[in-house]
CSV table of C-alpha atoms and ligand atoms in Angstrom, one decimal:
chain,number,residue,atom,x,y,z
A,1,MET,CA,0.0,0.0,0.0
A,2,GLN,CA,1.3,3.5,-0.9
A,3,ILE,CA,-0.2,6.8,0.2
A,4,HIS,CA,0.2,9.8,-2.0
A,5,ALA,CA,-0.6,13.3,-0.6
A,6,ILE,CA,-2.2,14.8,-3.7
A,7,ALA,CA,-3.4,18.2,-2.4
A,8,ASP,CA,-4.2,19.6,1.0
A,9,ASP,CA,-6.2,16.9,2.8
A,10,VAL,CA,-6.6,14.7,-0.3
A,11,PHE,CA,-4.8,11.4,-0.2
A,12,MET,CA,-4.7,8.8,-3.0
A,13,VAL,CA,-4.0,5.3,-1.8
A,14,SER,CA,-2.7,2.6,-4.1
A,15,GLY,CA,-3.6,-0.9,-2.9
A,16,ILE,CA,-3.1,-4.4,-4.4
A,17,ALA,CA,-4.4,-3.4,-7.8
A,18,SER,CA,-6.5,-0.3,-7.6
A,19,ASN,CA,-6.6,3.2,-6.0
A,20,TRP,CA,-8.9,4.7,-3.5
A,21,THR,CA,-9.0,8.2,-2.0
A,22,LEU,CA,-9.4,9.8,1.4
A,23,VAL,CA,-10.6,13.4,1.6
A,24,ARG,CA,-10.4,15.2,4.9
A,25,GLU,CA,-12.1,18.2,6.4
A,26,GLY,CA,-11.3,18.9,10.0
A,27,ARG,CA,-11.3,15.5,11.6
A,28,ASP,CA,-13.9,14.1,9.2
A,29,LEU,CA,-13.2,11.9,6.2
A,30,THR,CA,-14.9,11.0,2.9
A,31,LEU,CA,-13.7,7.7,1.5
A,32,ILE,CA,-14.0,7.3,-2.3
A,33,ASP,CA,-13.8,3.6,-3.3
A,34,ALA,CA,-12.1,0.9,-1.2
A,35,GLY,CA,-10.0,-1.5,-3.1
A,36,TYR,CA,-10.3,-5.3,-3.1
A,37,PRO,CA,-11.6,-7.4,-0.2
A,38,LYS,CA,-8.0,-8.2,0.7
A,39,ASP,CA,-7.3,-4.4,0.8
A,40,LEU,CA,-9.3,-4.0,4.1
A,41,GLY,CA,-6.1,-3.9,6.2
A,42,ALA,CA,-4.6,-1.3,3.9
A,43,VAL,CA,-7.7,0.9,3.9
A,44,ILE,CA,-7.6,1.0,7.7
A,45,ALA,CA,-3.8,1.4,7.8
A,46,ALA,CA,-4.0,4.4,5.4
A,47,VAL,CA,-6.7,6.1,7.5
A,48,GLU,CA,-4.5,5.7,10.6
A,49,HIS,CA,-1.3,6.7,8.8
A,50,ILE,CA,-2.8,10.2,8.0
A,51,GLY,CA,-3.7,10.5,11.7
A,52,ASN,CA,-7.4,9.5,11.6
A,53,ARG,CA,-9.6,6.6,12.7
A,54,VAL,CA,-12.0,4.5,10.8
A,55,GLU,CA,-14.7,6.1,13.0
A,56,ASP,CA,-13.9,9.5,11.3
A,57,ILE,CA,-15.4,8.3,8.0
A,58,ARG,CA,-18.6,10.2,7.5
A,59,GLY,CA,-19.5,8.5,4.2
A,60,ALA,CA,-18.2,6.6,1.2
A,61,LEU,CA,-18.7,7.4,-2.4
A,62,ILE,CA,-18.5,4.6,-5.0
A,63,THR,CA,-17.3,5.2,-8.6
A,64,HIS,CA,-18.7,1.8,-9.7
A,65,ALA,CA,-19.7,-1.6,-8.3
A,66,HIS,CA,-16.7,-3.6,-9.4
A,67,VAL,CA,-15.0,-5.8,-6.8
A,68,ASP,CA,-11.7,-3.9,-7.1
A,69,HIS,CA,-13.4,-0.6,-6.0
A,70,VAL,CA,-15.9,-1.7,-3.4
A,71,GLY,CA,-14.2,-4.9,-2.1
A,72,ALA,CA,-13.4,-3.8,1.5
A,73,LEU,CA,-16.6,-1.9,2.1
A,74,PRO,CA,-18.7,-4.7,3.6
A,75,GLN,CA,-16.0,-5.5,6.2
A,76,LEU,CA,-15.5,-1.8,6.9
A,77,GLN,CA,-19.2,-1.4,7.5
A,78,GLU,CA,-19.0,-4.1,10.2
A,79,ILE,CA,-16.3,-2.0,12.0
A,80,HIS,CA,-18.0,1.3,11.6
A,81,ARG,CA,-21.3,1.9,9.8
A,82,PHE,CA,-21.3,5.0,7.6
A,83,PRO,CA,-23.6,5.9,4.6
A,84,LEU,CA,-22.7,4.6,1.2
A,85,HIS,CA,-23.5,6.5,-2.0
A,86,ALA,CA,-23.4,5.5,-5.7
A,87,HIS,CA,-25.2,6.4,-8.9
A,88,GLU,CA,-28.8,5.0,-8.9
A,89,HIS,CA,-27.9,2.9,-12.0
A,90,GLU,CA,-25.2,1.2,-10.0
A,91,LEU,CA,-27.6,0.2,-7.2
A,92,PRO,CA,-29.0,-3.0,-8.9
A,93,MET,CA,-25.4,-4.3,-9.1
A,94,LEU,CA,-24.8,-3.5,-5.4
A,95,ARG,CA,-28.0,-5.4,-4.6
A,96,GLY,CA,-26.7,-8.4,-6.6
A,97,GLU,CA,-29.6,-8.1,-9.1
A,98,ALA,CA,-27.4,-7.2,-12.1
A,99,HIS,CA,-23.8,-7.8,-13.2
A,100,GLU,CA,-21.6,-5.7,-15.5
A,101,GLN,CA,-18.1,-7.1,-14.9
A,102,ALA,CA,-15.7,-8.9,-17.2
A,103,THR,CA,-15.9,-12.6,-16.1
A,104,ALA,CA,-13.4,-15.4,-16.2
A,105,ALA,CA,-14.8,-16.4,-19.6
A,106,ASP,CA,-13.9,-12.9,-20.9
A,107,VAL,CA,-10.4,-12.9,-19.5
A,108,LEU,CA,-9.3,-16.5,-19.9
A,109,PRO,CA,-8.9,-16.3,-23.7
A,110,GLN,CA,-6.4,-13.5,-23.1
A,111,CYS,CA,-4.3,-15.5,-20.7
A,112,TRP,CA,-1.8,-16.7,-23.3
A,113,ARG,CA,-0.3,-13.2,-22.8
A,114,PRO,CA,2.2,-13.4,-19.8
A,115,ARG,CA,1.2,-10.0,-18.5
A,116,THR,CA,-2.5,-10.9,-18.4
A,117,ALA,CA,-1.9,-14.4,-16.9
A,118,LEU,CA,0.2,-13.0,-14.0
A,119,TRP,CA,-2.3,-10.2,-13.5
A,120,THR,CA,-5.2,-12.6,-13.4
A,121,LEU,CA,-3.4,-14.6,-10.7
A,122,THR,CA,-2.8,-11.4,-8.6
A,123,LEU,CA,-6.5,-10.6,-8.8
A,124,LEU,CA,-7.7,-14.0,-7.8
A,125,ARG,CA,-5.5,-13.8,-4.7
A,126,ALA,CA,-7.0,-10.3,-3.9
A,127,GLY,CA,-10.5,-11.7,-3.9
A,128,ALA,CA,-11.6,-11.0,-7.5
A,129,LEU,CA,-14.2,-13.7,-7.4
A,130,SER,CA,-16.0,-12.5,-4.3
A,131,SER,CA,-19.5,-11.2,-4.9
A,132,ILE,CA,-19.9,-7.9,-3.1
A,133,ARG,CA,-23.4,-7.0,-1.8
A,134,LEU,CA,-24.1,-3.5,-0.4
A,135,PRO,CA,-27.8,-3.2,-0.6
A,136,GLN,CA,-27.8,-0.3,1.9
A,137,THR,CA,-26.2,2.0,-0.7
A,138,GLN,CA,-28.1,5.2,-1.4
A,139,ALA,CA,-28.4,7.0,-4.8
A,140,VAL,CA,-26.0,9.9,-4.9
A,141,ARG,CA,-27.1,13.4,-6.0
A,142,THR,CA,-25.2,14.5,-9.0
A,143,GLY,CA,-24.1,18.0,-10.1
A,144,THR,CA,-24.0,19.8,-6.8
A,145,ALA,CA,-21.7,19.7,-3.8
A,146,LEU,CA,-22.5,16.9,-1.5
A,147,ASP,CA,-22.8,17.3,2.3
A,148,LEU,CA,-19.6,15.3,2.9
A,149,PRO,CA,-16.1,16.3,3.9
A,150,GLY,CA,-14.4,18.1,1.0
A,151,ALA,CA,-17.7,18.9,-0.6
A,152,PRO,CA,-17.3,16.5,-3.5
A,153,VAL,CA,-19.4,16.9,-6.6
A,154,ALA,CA,-20.7,13.7,-8.3
A,155,LEU,CA,-20.9,13.5,-12.1
A,156,ALA,CA,-22.4,10.6,-14.0
A,157,CYS,CA,-19.8,9.2,-16.4
A,158,PRO,CA,-21.4,6.0,-17.8
A,159,GLY,CA,-19.8,3.4,-20.1
A,160,HIS,CA,-17.4,1.4,-18.0
A,161,THR,CA,-20.6,0.5,-16.1
A,162,SER,CA,-24.1,2.0,-16.5
A,163,GLY,CA,-23.8,4.1,-13.3
A,164,HIS,CA,-20.1,4.8,-13.3
A,165,THR,CA,-19.6,8.1,-11.5
A,166,ILE,CA,-16.6,10.4,-11.1
A,167,TYR,CA,-16.1,12.8,-8.2
A,168,HIS,CA,-14.8,16.4,-8.6
A,169,LEU,CA,-13.2,18.2,-5.6
A,170,PRO,CA,-13.5,21.8,-6.8
A,171,ARG,CA,-11.6,23.3,-3.9
A,172,ALA,CA,-8.6,21.1,-4.5
A,173,GLY,CA,-8.8,21.1,-8.3
A,174,VAL,CA,-8.8,17.3,-8.3
A,175,VAL,CA,-10.9,14.8,-10.3
A,176,LEU,CA,-11.3,11.2,-9.2
A,177,THR,CA,-12.0,9.4,-12.5
A,178,GLY,CA,-12.4,5.8,-11.3
A,179,ASP,CA,-12.2,3.5,-14.3
A,180,ALA,CA,-13.6,6.0,-16.8
A,181,LEU,CA,-10.1,7.3,-17.4
A,182,ILE,CA,-7.0,5.6,-16.0
A,183,THR,CA,-3.3,6.4,-16.3
A,184,GLY,CA,-1.7,2.9,-16.2
A,185,HIS,CA,-2.4,-0.7,-15.8
A,186,PRO,CA,-0.3,-3.9,-15.4
A,187,VAL,CA,-1.8,-5.4,-18.6
A,188,THR,CA,-0.3,-2.6,-20.7
A,189,SER,CA,3.1,-0.8,-20.8
A,190,ARG,CA,1.4,2.5,-21.6
A,191,VAL,CA,1.7,5.3,-19.1
A,192,GLY,CA,-0.5,8.4,-19.2
A,193,PRO,CA,-4.2,9.1,-19.6
A,194,GLN,CA,-5.8,6.1,-21.4
A,195,LEU,CA,-8.9,3.8,-21.4
A,196,LEU,CA,-9.0,0.3,-19.9
A,197,PRO,CA,-9.1,-2.5,-22.4
A,198,ALA,CA,-12.5,-2.5,-24.1
A,199,LEU,CA,-13.5,-5.9,-22.8
A,200,THR,CA,-13.8,-4.4,-19.3
A,201,ALA,CA,-16.3,-1.8,-20.5
A,202,HIS,CA,-20.0,-2.4,-20.5
A,203,ASP,CA,-20.5,0.2,-23.3
A,204,PRO,CA,-17.2,1.2,-24.9
A,205,VAL,CA,-18.8,3.7,-27.3
A,206,GLY,CA,-20.7,5.3,-24.5
A,207,LEU,CA,-17.6,5.5,-22.4
A,208,TYR,CA,-15.7,7.3,-25.3
A,209,ASP,CA,-18.6,9.8,-25.6
A,210,THR,CA,-18.9,10.5,-21.9
A,211,LEU,CA,-15.2,11.5,-21.7
A,212,GLY,CA,-16.4,14.8,-23.2
A,213,SER,CA,-17.9,15.7,-19.8
A,214,ILE,CA,-14.6,15.1,-18.0
A,215,ALA,CA,-12.8,17.4,-20.6
A,216,GLN,CA,-15.0,20.3,-19.5
A,217,ILE,CA,-14.0,20.1,-15.8
A,218,ASP,CA,-11.7,22.9,-14.6
A,219,ALA,CA,-9.2,20.9,-12.6
A,220,ASP,CA,-5.4,20.2,-12.9
A,221,THR,CA,-5.0,16.9,-11.1
A,222,LEU,CA,-6.4,13.5,-12.1
A,223,VAL,CA,-6.6,10.7,-9.6
A,224,PRO,CA,-7.5,7.5,-11.5
A,225,GLY,CA,-8.9,4.1,-10.4
A,226,HIS,CA,-5.7,2.5,-11.8
A,227,GLY,CA,-2.3,4.1,-12.4
A,228,PRO,CA,-0.4,7.0,-10.9
A,229,VAL,CA,-1.7,10.6,-10.3
A,230,TRP,CA,-1.5,12.8,-13.4
A,231,ARG,CA,-1.1,16.5,-13.4
A,232,GLY,CA,-2.5,18.6,-16.2
A,233,GLN,CA,-5.8,20.0,-17.5
A,234,MET,CA,-8.7,17.5,-18.0
A,235,ARG,CA,-9.0,18.6,-21.6
A,236,ALA,CA,-5.5,17.4,-22.3
A,237,ALA,CA,-6.0,14.1,-20.4
A,238,VAL,CA,-9.1,13.3,-22.4
A,239,ALA,CA,-7.4,14.2,-25.7
A,240,GLU,CA,-4.5,11.9,-24.9
A,241,ALA,CA,-6.8,9.0,-23.9
A,242,ARG,CA,-9.0,9.4,-27.0
A,243,ALA,CA,-5.9,9.5,-29.3
A,244,SER,CA,-4.7,6.1,-28.0
A,245,ALA,CA,-8.2,4.5,-27.8
A,246,ALA,CA,-8.6,1.2,-29.7
A,247,PRO,CA,-11.0,1.4,-32.8
A,248,VAL,CA,-13.7,-0.5,-30.9
A,249,PHE,CA,-14.3,2.6,-28.7
A,250,THR,CA,-15.3,4.7,-31.8
A,251,ARG,CA,-17.1,2.1,-33.9
A,252,PRO,CA,-20.6,3.3,-34.9
A,253,ARG,CA,-23.3,1.3,-33.1
A,254,PRO,CA,-25.1,-1.1,-35.4
B,301,ZN,ZN1,-11.1,-1.0,-11.6
């Protein structure tokens, strides 16, 4: 686990294979995403490392319902119960009524690639096959500052999943892009703003289109769901990701 101080009272934490973020205001914390089930210890350690306690978490924001982003939340809720928020279109997945995640059947044909095979093994050890249920999650209000530490603003950014949401911290000039826009991934050698492989996206074309809303945000720091922090304007990040996107992202819908 690595903790990166991104801005005043904004900390990105890199876990086994994904990032989550802590935003502090006074003693209070907002947690955005929470790694894999096996990241539980790292989530708690990160909170304590910055001088807080798990009991300081006032609420968690979820970018999307995949196991590498919500994995530690059920166990955290047993330690300290705090409200959970995600986009309303993500709630059926959190209730276990719908699934939008690449399955073993999607990934296995790619496993002849050494990078992918090693990666798959890491994920299995991290708890990738666990099914996460968080039926208590509430629908997040989008477009206005939320009543949570750091006053984050939720913006729907569908494509990776139907209810994928990004979080803007206007005071800090930071955007938490989840898996809509990443900056690096073990299955590729590319570094910099980019899209996850298309097989992980529920709607690749929709994802490509929705990047336009990220480009319009006035912020100079991008904290992705995977990869290192990236400094620069969102417009430039989106342009770079679009320029390197595979053709499947721009193919006209039938
Ligand atoms: Zn992810």
